[in-house]
PDB file of C-alpha atoms in Angstrom:
ATOM      1  CA  UNK A  12      74.488  38.887  84.356  1.00 41.00           C
ATOM      2  CA  UNK A  13      74.591  39.575  87.667  1.00 45.00           C
ATOM      3  CA  UNK A  14      77.356  41.931  88.502  1.00 50.00           C
ATOM      4  CA  UNK A  15      79.180  41.368  91.682  1.00 59.00           C
ATOM      5  CA  UNK A  16      79.740  43.585  94.004  1.00 65.00           C
ATOM      6  CA  UNK A  17      81.066  44.130  97.837  1.00 68.00           C
ATOM      7  CA  UNK A  18      79.436  44.211 100.812  1.00 81.00           C
ATOM      8  CA  UNK A  19      81.249  44.542 104.102  1.00 86.00           C
ATOM      9  CA  UNK A  20      79.091  44.527 107.116  1.00 88.00           C
ATOM     10  CA  UNK A  21      79.602  49.228 107.372  1.00 89.00           C
ATOM     11  CA  UNK A  22      78.679  49.539 103.739  1.00 88.00           C
ATOM     12  CA  UNK A  23      75.566  47.676 104.252  1.00 90.00           C
ATOM     13  CA  UNK A  24      74.582  49.541 107.434  1.00 89.00           C
ATOM     14  CA  UNK A  25      75.273  53.299 105.767  1.00 90.00           C
ATOM     15  CA  UNK A  26      73.510  52.032 102.213  1.00 91.00           C
ATOM     16  CA  UNK A  27      70.379  50.498 104.379  1.00 90.00           C
ATOM     17  CA  UNK A  28      70.512  53.937 106.357  1.00 90.00           C
ATOM     18  CA  UNK A  29      70.651  55.667 103.969  1.00 89.00           C
ATOM     19  CA  UNK A  30      67.232  53.738 102.175  1.00 89.00           C
ATOM     20  CA  UNK A  31      64.978  54.028 105.460  1.00 89.00           C
ATOM     21  CA  UNK A  32      65.674  58.145 105.774  1.00 88.00           C
ATOM     22  CA  UNK A  33      64.846  58.045 102.681  1.00 85.00           C
ATOM     23  CA  UNK A  34      61.387  56.046 102.034  1.00 82.00           C
ATOM     24  CA  UNK A  35      61.415  53.795 105.560  1.00 83.00           C
ATOM     25  CA  UNK A  36      62.042  51.156 103.818  1.00 81.00           C
ATOM     26  CA  UNK A  37      63.940  48.169 106.748  1.00 82.00           C
ATOM     27  CA  UNK A  38      66.430  46.662 105.625  1.00 83.00           C
ATOM     28  CA  UNK A  39      66.645  43.125 107.537  1.00 80.00           C
ATOM     29  CA  UNK A  40      70.663  42.019 108.244  1.00 79.00           C
ATOM     30  CA  UNK A  41      69.728  39.192 106.091  1.00 78.00           C
ATOM     31  CA  UNK A  42      68.990  40.884 102.845  1.00 82.00           C
ATOM     32  CA  UNK A  43      72.380  41.726 101.513  1.00 84.00           C
ATOM     33  CA  UNK A  44      71.499  39.287  98.888  1.00 82.00           C
ATOM     34  CA  UNK A  45      68.284  41.204  97.593  1.00 83.00           C
ATOM     35  CA  UNK A  46      70.686  44.304  97.759  1.00 87.00           C
ATOM     36  CA  UNK A  47      73.117  41.939  95.604  1.00 85.00           C
ATOM     37  CA  UNK A  48      70.081  40.943  93.064  1.00 84.00           C
ATOM     38  CA  UNK A  49      68.590  44.271  92.674  1.00 86.00           C
ATOM     39  CA  UNK A  50      71.338  46.786  92.817  1.00 89.00           C
ATOM     40  CA  UNK A  51      73.601  45.245  89.734  1.00 87.00           C
ATOM     41  CA  UNK A  52      72.038  46.662  87.057  1.00 88.00           C
ATOM     42  CA  UNK A  53      72.036  50.603  88.566  1.00 88.00           C
ATOM     43  CA  UNK A  54      76.612  49.414  89.766  1.00 87.00           C
ATOM     44  CA  UNK A  55      76.970  48.499  86.360  1.00 86.00           C
ATOM     45  CA  UNK A  56      75.609  51.530  84.767  1.00 88.00           C
ATOM     46  CA  UNK A  57      77.788  53.483  87.545  1.00 85.00           C
ATOM     47  CA  UNK A  58      81.004  51.811  87.258  1.00 84.00           C
ATOM     48  CA  UNK A  59      80.044  51.252  90.923  1.00 83.00           C
ATOM     49  CA  UNK A  60      83.373  48.806  92.146  1.00 81.00           C
ATOM     50  CA  UNK A  61      81.946  49.158  96.052  1.00 84.00           C
ATOM     51  CA  UNK A  62      78.219  49.280  98.295  1.00 88.00           C
ATOM     52  CA  UNK A  63      80.316  51.659  99.157  1.00 86.00           C
ATOM     53  CA  UNK A  64      81.592  53.937  95.821  1.00 87.00           C
ATOM     54  CA  UNK A  65      76.983  53.938  96.006  1.00 88.00           C
ATOM     55  CA  UNK A  66      75.763  55.413  98.802  1.00 86.00           C
ATOM     56  CA  UNK A  67      79.103  58.126  98.518  1.00 88.00           C
ATOM     57  CA  UNK A  68      77.683  58.906  94.880  1.00 87.00           C
ATOM     58  CA  UNK A  69      74.275  58.984  96.957  1.00 86.00           C
ATOM     59  CA  UNK A  70      74.946  61.718  99.811  1.00 83.00           C
ATOM     60  CA  UNK A  71      76.378  63.980  96.250  1.00 83.00           C
ATOM     61  CA  UNK A  72      74.625  67.219  95.484  1.00 80.00           C
ATOM     62  CA  UNK A  73      72.698  66.299  92.762  1.00 73.00           C
ATOM     63  CA  UNK A  74      72.216  62.890  92.693  1.00 69.00           C
ATOM     64  CA  UNK A  75      68.454  62.722  92.703  1.00 80.00           C
ATOM     65  CA  UNK A  76      68.221  60.529  89.428  1.00 83.00           C
ATOM     66  CA  UNK A  77      70.742  57.953  90.583  1.00 87.00           C
ATOM     67  CA  UNK A  78      68.683  57.987  94.751  1.00 86.00           C
ATOM     68  CA  UNK A  79      65.550  57.323  92.472  1.00 84.00           C
ATOM     69  CA  UNK A  80      66.688  54.617  90.173  1.00 86.00           C
ATOM     70  CA  UNK A  81      68.034  52.982  93.604  1.00 88.00           C
ATOM     71  CA  UNK A  82      64.487  53.756  94.902  1.00 85.00           C
ATOM     72  CA  UNK A  83      62.818  52.174  92.207  1.00 79.00           C
ATOM     73  CA  UNK A  84      65.026  49.062  92.109  1.00 85.00           C
ATOM     74  CA  UNK A  85      64.845  48.695  96.336  1.00 84.00           C
ATOM     75  CA  UNK A  86      60.746  49.044  96.652  1.00 76.00           C
ATOM     76  CA  UNK A  87      58.895  45.400  96.439  1.00 65.00           C
ATOM     77  CA  UNK A  88      55.888  45.674  93.810  1.00 66.00           C
ATOM     78  CA  UNK A  89      54.011  42.858  94.222  1.00 68.00           C
ATOM     79  CA  UNK A  90      50.792  43.141  93.419  1.00 81.00           C
ATOM     80  CA  UNK A  91      47.410  40.965  92.627  1.00 89.00           C
ATOM     81  CA  UNK A  92      43.756  42.259  91.023  1.00 95.00           C
ATOM     82  CA  UNK A  93      41.244  42.145  93.918  1.00 93.00           C
ATOM     83  CA  UNK A  94      43.978  40.937  96.326  1.00 91.00           C
ATOM     84  CA  UNK A  95      42.609  39.258  99.646  1.00 89.00           C
ATOM     85  CA  UNK A  96      39.158  39.184  98.034  1.00 91.00           C
ATOM     86  CA  UNK A  97      37.328  40.395 101.702  1.00 93.00           C
ATOM     87  CA  UNK A  98      38.771  44.083 101.335  1.00 95.00           C
ATOM     88  CA  UNK A  99      36.572  44.746  97.866  1.00 97.00           C
ATOM     89  CA  UNK A 100      33.382  42.826  99.672  1.00 96.00           C
ATOM     90  CA  UNK A 101      33.601  45.076 101.795  1.00 97.00           C
ATOM     91  CA  UNK A 102      34.115  47.722  99.255  1.00 98.00           C
ATOM     92  CA  UNK A 103      30.876  46.861  96.827  1.00 97.00           C
ATOM     93  CA  UNK A 104      28.358  45.517  99.903  1.00 96.00           C
ATOM     94  CA  UNK A 105      28.928  48.027 103.010  1.00 97.00           C
ATOM     95  CA  UNK A 106      30.957  51.007 102.786  1.00 97.00           C
ATOM     96  CA  UNK A 107      30.047  51.757  98.921  1.00 97.00           C
ATOM     97  CA  UNK A 108      25.841  51.490  99.817  1.00 96.00           C
ATOM     98  CA  UNK A 109      27.021  53.217 103.111  1.00 95.00           C
ATOM     99  CA  UNK A 110      28.679  56.109 101.653  1.00 95.00           C
ATOM    100  CA  UNK A 111      26.118  57.135  98.649  1.00 94.00           C
ATOM    101  CA  UNK A 112      23.373  57.054 100.932  1.00 91.00           C
ATOM    102  CA  UNK A 113      24.912  59.472 103.624  1.00 88.00           C
ATOM    103  CA  UNK A 114      27.167  61.786 101.508  1.00 81.00           C
ATOM    104  CA  UNK A 115      24.417  61.887  98.710  1.00 77.00           C
ATOM    105  CA  UNK A 116      25.648  64.989  97.321  1.00 82.00           C
ATOM    106  CA  UNK A 117      29.257  64.411  97.839  1.00 89.00           C
ATOM    107  CA  UNK A 118      32.222  63.776  95.532  1.00 95.00           C
ATOM    108  CA  UNK A 119      33.718  60.228  96.749  1.00 97.00           C
ATOM    109  CA  UNK A 120      37.511  60.031  97.531  1.00 98.00           C
ATOM    110  CA  UNK A 121      39.283  56.956  97.713  1.00 98.00           C
ATOM    111  CA  UNK A 122      43.198  57.261  98.839  1.00 98.00           C
ATOM    112  CA  UNK A 123      45.110  54.133  97.525  1.00 98.00           C
ATOM    113  CA  UNK A 124      48.384  54.078  99.099  1.00 96.00           C
ATOM    114  CA  UNK A 125      51.127  52.401  97.598  1.00 91.00           C
ATOM    115  CA  UNK A 126      49.203  51.689  94.621  1.00 94.00           C
ATOM    116  CA  UNK A 127      52.304  50.030  92.683  1.00 91.00           C
ATOM    117  CA  UNK A 128      51.789  48.578  88.944  1.00 92.00           C
ATOM    118  CA  UNK A 129      48.178  49.985  88.922  1.00 95.00           C
ATOM    119  CA  UNK A 130      46.080  46.659  90.198  1.00 95.00           C
ATOM    120  CA  UNK A 131      44.537  48.263  93.411  1.00 96.00           C
ATOM    121  CA  UNK A 132      43.109  51.242  92.469  1.00 98.00           C
ATOM    122  CA  UNK A 133      41.526  49.791  89.366  1.00 98.00           C
ATOM    123  CA  UNK A 134      40.439  47.221  91.091  1.00 98.00           C
ATOM    124  CA  UNK A 135      38.332  49.094  93.629  1.00 98.00           C
ATOM    125  CA  UNK A 136      37.333  51.297  89.870  1.00 98.00           C
ATOM    126  CA  UNK A 137      35.733  47.912  88.765  1.00 98.00           C
ATOM    127  CA  UNK A 138      33.916  47.875  92.504  1.00 98.00           C
ATOM    128  CA  UNK A 139      32.309  50.905  91.633  1.00 98.00           C
ATOM    129  CA  UNK A 140      31.385  51.077  87.959  1.00 97.00           C
ATOM    130  CA  UNK A 141      29.646  47.567  89.024  1.00 98.00           C
ATOM    131  CA  UNK A 142      28.052  48.906  92.248  1.00 97.00           C
ATOM    132  CA  UNK A 143      26.184  52.440  90.253  1.00 96.00           C
ATOM    133  CA  UNK A 144      25.727  49.184  88.255  1.00 96.00           C
ATOM    134  CA  UNK A 145      23.119  47.761  90.321  1.00 96.00           C
ATOM    135  CA  UNK A 146      22.273  50.919  92.101  1.00 95.00           C
ATOM    136  CA  UNK A 147      21.049  53.749  89.525  1.00 93.00           C
ATOM    137  CA  UNK A 148      21.463  56.989  91.124  1.00 91.00           C
ATOM    138  CA  UNK A 149      23.813  56.299  93.666  1.00 93.00           C
ATOM    139  CA  UNK A 150      26.566  58.176  93.844  1.00 93.00           C
ATOM    140  CA  UNK A 151      25.821  60.548  91.817  1.00 91.00           C
ATOM    141  CA  UNK A 152      28.340  63.773  93.150  1.00 92.00           C
ATOM    142  CA  UNK A 153      30.851  61.300  91.055  1.00 94.00           C
ATOM    143  CA  UNK A 154      33.767  59.649  92.647  1.00 96.00           C
ATOM    144  CA  UNK A 155      37.525  60.066  92.623  1.00 97.00           C
ATOM    145  CA  UNK A 156      40.565  57.584  93.433  1.00 98.00           C
ATOM    146  CA  UNK A 157      43.930  59.093  93.817  1.00 98.00           C
ATOM    147  CA  UNK A 158      46.798  56.518  93.541  1.00 98.00           C
ATOM    148  CA  UNK A 159      50.223  57.281  94.693  1.00 97.00           C
ATOM    149  CA  UNK A 160      53.647  54.952  94.886  1.00 93.00           C
ATOM    150  CA  UNK A 161      56.868  56.315  96.476  1.00 88.00           C
ATOM    151  CA  UNK A 162      58.528  54.438  92.133  1.00 86.00           C
ATOM    152  CA  UNK A 163      57.951  56.559  89.707  1.00 87.00           C
ATOM    153  CA  UNK A 164      58.287  53.992  87.071  1.00 85.00           C
ATOM    154  CA  UNK A 165      55.802  51.524  88.992  1.00 89.00           C
ATOM    155  CA  UNK A 166      53.403  54.338  88.384  1.00 93.00           C
ATOM    156  CA  UNK A 167      54.021  55.163  84.590  1.00 93.00           C
ATOM    157  CA  UNK A 168      53.377  51.211  83.965  1.00 92.00           C
ATOM    158  CA  UNK A 169      50.113  51.845  86.364  1.00 95.00           C
ATOM    159  CA  UNK A 170      49.607  54.963  84.263  1.00 96.00           C
ATOM    160  CA  UNK A 171      49.330  53.503  81.149  1.00 95.00           C
ATOM    161  CA  UNK A 172      46.839  50.801  82.543  1.00 95.00           C
ATOM    162  CA  UNK A 173      48.421  48.619  79.667  1.00 95.00           C
ATOM    163  CA  UNK A 174      48.801  44.562  81.380  1.00 94.00           C
ATOM    164  CA  UNK A 175      50.113  41.230  79.428  1.00 92.00           C
ATOM    165  CA  UNK A 176      47.663  38.076  80.087  1.00 90.00           C
ATOM    166  CA  UNK A 177      50.369  36.522  82.849  1.00 86.00           C
ATOM    167  CA  UNK A 178      49.780  39.986  85.421  1.00 88.00           C
ATOM    168  CA  UNK A 179      46.237  39.492  84.643  1.00 92.00           C
ATOM    169  CA  UNK A 180      45.920  35.872  85.046  1.00 88.00           C
ATOM    170  CA  UNK A 181      46.813  36.964  88.733  1.00 87.00           C
ATOM    171  CA  UNK A 182      43.481  37.681  90.050  1.00 91.00           C
ATOM    172  CA  UNK A 183      41.445  38.508  87.519  1.00 93.00           C
ATOM    173  CA  UNK A 184      37.876  37.030  86.163  1.00 94.00           C
ATOM    174  CA  UNK A 185      37.109  36.552  82.873  1.00 94.00           C
ATOM    175  CA  UNK A 186      34.539  37.898  83.332  1.00 95.00           C
ATOM    176  CA  UNK A 187      35.835  41.074  84.561  1.00 96.00           C
ATOM    177  CA  UNK A 188      38.732  40.836  81.514  1.00 95.00           C
ATOM    178  CA  UNK A 189      35.751  40.861  78.750  1.00 95.00           C
ATOM    179  CA  UNK A 190      34.085  43.704  80.467  1.00 97.00           C
ATOM    180  CA  UNK A 191      36.869  46.286  81.710  1.00 97.00           C
ATOM    181  CA  UNK A 192      39.579  45.590  79.942  1.00 97.00           C
ATOM    182  CA  UNK A 193      40.272  45.697  75.699  1.00 96.00           C
ATOM    183  CA  UNK A 194      43.063  43.584  73.771  1.00 93.00           C
ATOM    184  CA  UNK A 195      45.604  45.400  71.789  1.00 89.00           C
ATOM    185  CA  UNK A 196      47.366  44.001  68.879  1.00 87.00           C
ATOM    186  CA  UNK A 197      50.277  43.176  70.320  1.00 89.00           C
ATOM    187  CA  UNK A 198      49.008  40.606  73.184  1.00 88.00           C
ATOM    188  CA  UNK A 199      48.434  43.134  75.784  1.00 93.00           C
ATOM    189  CA  UNK A 200      45.498  44.329  77.042  1.00 96.00           C
ATOM    190  CA  UNK A 201      44.465  47.841  78.132  1.00 96.00           C
ATOM    191  CA  UNK A 202      42.282  49.296  80.670  1.00 97.00           C
ATOM    192  CA  UNK A 203      38.824  50.439  79.623  1.00 97.00           C
ATOM    193  CA  UNK A 204      38.999  54.597  79.732  1.00 97.00           C
ATOM    194  CA  UNK A 205      35.632  54.427  81.822  1.00 96.00           C
ATOM    195  CA  UNK A 206      37.481  52.948  84.585  1.00 98.00           C
ATOM    196  CA  UNK A 207      40.729  54.678  84.011  1.00 97.00           C
ATOM    197  CA  UNK A 208      38.718  57.773  83.803  1.00 97.00           C
ATOM    198  CA  UNK A 209      38.267  57.930  87.359  1.00 97.00           C
ATOM    199  CA  UNK A 210      41.935  57.497  89.255  1.00 98.00           C
ATOM    200  CA  UNK A 211      44.651  60.163  88.926  1.00 98.00           C
ATOM    201  CA  UNK A 212      48.038  58.897  90.107  1.00 98.00           C
ATOM    202  CA  UNK A 213      50.693  60.818  91.551  1.00 96.00           C
ATOM    203  CA  UNK A 214      54.098  60.034  93.519  1.00 94.00           C
ATOM    204  CA  UNK A 215      54.432  60.320  96.777  1.00 95.00           C
ATOM    205  CA  UNK A 216      56.683  59.062  99.598  1.00 92.00           C
ATOM    206  CA  UNK A 217      54.561  58.544 102.610  1.00 94.00           C
ATOM    207  CA  UNK A 218      57.141  60.287 105.187  1.00 91.00           C
ATOM    208  CA  UNK A 219      56.421  62.853 103.508  1.00 92.00           C
ATOM    209  CA  UNK A 220      53.619  65.592 104.653  1.00 94.00           C
ATOM    210  CA  UNK A 221      49.716  64.214 102.837  1.00 95.00           C
ATOM    211  CA  UNK A 222      48.306  67.767 103.408  1.00 93.00           C
ATOM    212  CA  UNK A 223      48.100  68.848  99.836  1.00 95.00           C
ATOM    213  CA  UNK A 224      45.424  65.511  99.135  1.00 97.00           C
ATOM    214  CA  UNK A 225      42.645  66.558 100.559  1.00 97.00           C
ATOM    215  CA  UNK A 226      40.374  64.272 102.680  1.00 97.00           C
ATOM    216  CA  UNK A 227      39.296  60.748 101.693  1.00 98.00           C
ATOM    217  CA  UNK A 228      36.243  58.710 102.641  1.00 98.00           C
ATOM    218  CA  UNK A 229      38.200  55.603 101.980  1.00 98.00           C
ATOM    219  CA  UNK A 230      42.100  55.018 102.384  1.00 98.00           C
ATOM    220  CA  UNK A 231      42.999  51.818 100.902  1.00 98.00           C
ATOM    221  CA  UNK A 232      47.167  51.174 102.649  1.00 96.00           C
ATOM    222  CA  UNK A 233      47.838  47.336 102.096  1.00 94.00           C
ATOM    223  CA  UNK A 234      50.543  45.344 102.085  1.00 87.00           C
ATOM    224  CA  UNK A 235      53.122  48.107 102.177  1.00 88.00           C
ATOM    225  CA  UNK A 236      53.389  49.478 106.112  1.00 90.00           C
ATOM    226  CA  UNK A 237      55.351  45.379 106.911  1.00 85.00           C
ATOM    227  CA  UNK A 238      58.372  47.553 105.568  1.00 83.00           C
ATOM    228  CA  UNK A 239      58.547  50.515 108.099  1.00 88.00           C
ATOM    229  CA  UNK A 240      59.560  50.424 112.061  1.00 87.00           C
ATOM    230  CA  UNK A 241      56.837  50.381 114.131  1.00 88.00           C
ATOM    231  CA  UNK A 242      57.080  54.495 115.181  1.00 90.00           C
ATOM    232  CA  UNK A 243      57.674  55.292 111.239  1.00 90.00           C
ATOM    233  CA  UNK A 244      54.332  52.928 110.681  1.00 92.00           C
ATOM    234  CA  UNK A 245      52.659  55.402 113.704  1.00 93.00           C
ATOM    235  CA  UNK A 246      53.102  58.291 113.085  1.00 94.00           C
ATOM    236  CA  UNK A 247      52.081  57.602 109.233  1.00 95.00           C
ATOM    237  CA  UNK A 248      48.781  55.801 110.350  1.00 96.00           C
ATOM    238  CA  UNK A 249      48.141  58.632 112.377  1.00 96.00           C
ATOM    239  CA  UNK A 250      48.700  61.638 109.176  1.00 96.00           C
ATOM    240  CA  UNK A 251      46.416  59.525 107.491  1.00 97.00           C
ATOM    241  CA  UNK A 252      43.898  59.530 109.875  1.00 97.00           C
ATOM    242  CA  UNK A 253      43.966  63.663 109.568  1.00 97.00           C
ATOM    243  CA  UNK A 254      43.284  62.762 106.051  1.00 97.00           C
ATOM    244  CA  UNK A 255      40.205  60.759 106.503  1.00 97.00           C
ATOM    245  CA  UNK A 256      36.781  62.544 106.689  1.00 95.00           C
ATOM    246  CA  UNK A 257      34.957  61.824 110.147  1.00 93.00           C
ATOM    247  CA  UNK A 258      33.636  58.723 109.922  1.00 95.00           C
ATOM    248  CA  UNK A 259      36.115  57.599 107.489  1.00 97.00           C
ATOM    249  CA  UNK A 260      37.732  54.279 106.921  1.00 98.00           C
ATOM    250  CA  UNK A 261      40.968  52.633 106.861  1.00 98.00           C
ATOM    251  CA  UNK A 262      41.827  49.214 104.833  1.00 97.00           C
ATOM    252  CA  UNK A 263      45.400  47.004 105.470  1.00 95.00           C
ATOM    253  CA  UNK A 264      46.725  44.539 104.191  1.00 90.00           C
ATOM    254  CA  UNK A 265      45.717  40.394 105.164  1.00 84.00           C
ATOM    255  CA  UNK A 266      48.605  40.130 107.628  1.00 82.00           C
ATOM    256  CA  UNK A 267      48.722  44.283 109.287  1.00 85.00           C
ATOM    257  CA  UNK A 268      47.187  45.434 111.928  1.00 82.00           C
ATOM    258  CA  UNK A 269      46.727  49.054 113.878  1.00 85.00           C
ATOM    259  CA  UNK A 270      48.055  48.810 117.273  1.00 82.00           C
ATOM    260  CA  UNK A 271      48.970  51.493 120.237  1.00 82.00           C
ATOM    261  CA  UNK A 272      45.898  53.765 117.974  1.00 92.00           C
ATOM    262  CA  UNK A 273      42.776  53.122 120.210  1.00 89.00           C
ATOM    263  CA  UNK A 274      42.166  57.008 120.314  1.00 93.00           C
ATOM    264  CA  UNK A 275      41.674  57.714 116.759  1.00 96.00           C
ATOM    265  CA  UNK A 276      40.570  54.452 115.033  1.00 96.00           C
ATOM    266  CA  UNK A 277      37.983  51.777 116.069  1.00 96.00           C
ATOM    267  CA  UNK A 278      38.718  48.720 115.147  1.00 95.00           C
ATOM    268  CA  UNK A 279      35.677  47.070 112.728  1.00 95.00           C
ATOM    269  CA  UNK A 280      35.134  42.942 112.294  1.00 94.00           C
ATOM    270  CA  UNK A 281      33.764  42.828 108.778  1.00 94.00           C
ATOM    271  CA  UNK A 282      33.601  38.475 109.450  1.00 88.00           C
ATOM    272  CA  UNK A 283      35.518  37.995 107.607  1.00 90.00           C
ATOM    273  CA  UNK A 284      37.990  41.170 107.038  1.00 91.00           C
ATOM    274  CA  UNK A 285      38.582  43.701 109.840  1.00 93.00           C
ATOM    275  CA  UNK A 286      38.036  47.682 109.051  1.00 96.00           C
ATOM    276  CA  UNK A 287      38.813  50.896 110.778  1.00 97.00           C
ATOM    277  CA  UNK A 288      36.801  53.727 110.734  1.00 97.00           C
ATOM    278  CA  UNK A 289      38.173  57.215 111.907  1.00 96.00           C
ATOM    279  CA  UNK A 290      36.645  58.444 115.251  1.00 94.00           C
TER     280      UNK A 290
END
């Protein structure tokens, strides 16, 4: 049952400001219905009669748990296995062969930014597994996939690596399901240990600093930049460039493009698909 609560224009503006400052997400003015539907449970639990009540509580010291719950509720976690397929084909046919031959004695490191419930990093791990099976001896120095998200809720789900059949039917082939998952008695499916072992999950706010993450060969930052303002987007892309090894690659979402940063990224047309190489 939806908990109806009042939202004035000013309350919505204050809440939008909190959300943008906390995690960079921009709320369009017509998205009041989204706030109503996603926060109704929290509003009921907190006994808040209006959005203003909630914003006031979020501003108080010691409200970190509430802040985390609100961000968890407001972040969109729409995701698929092998989403848009082209990036995974590019990874398998172009990037892995190139990196495996050029950096033989260096561990392959890939960052899945905004990994949601884990479909992207696990899809990447499956591609690496398939590559290693068909190219024995390559990537012998090992590989690591760092998967980050601001939502602690989805990270917990991702770490478990357990999915219902409905979630698995979205982009995952029957062949890969049989090859990389074990069925559980409760009807769910578990990602196999070998695929999971490559992936390390970590909570990260893209508005923060990334220096401690180290250097990567490839960064997947897909379908998340659309939620940020132009200035924030550019700042995130600059920070990501600093985390890429020389000649490393950035992959964005199908509807996202990179403009104004031609001094640090080179656009490469893969037909189909576009990737960006660190200059």
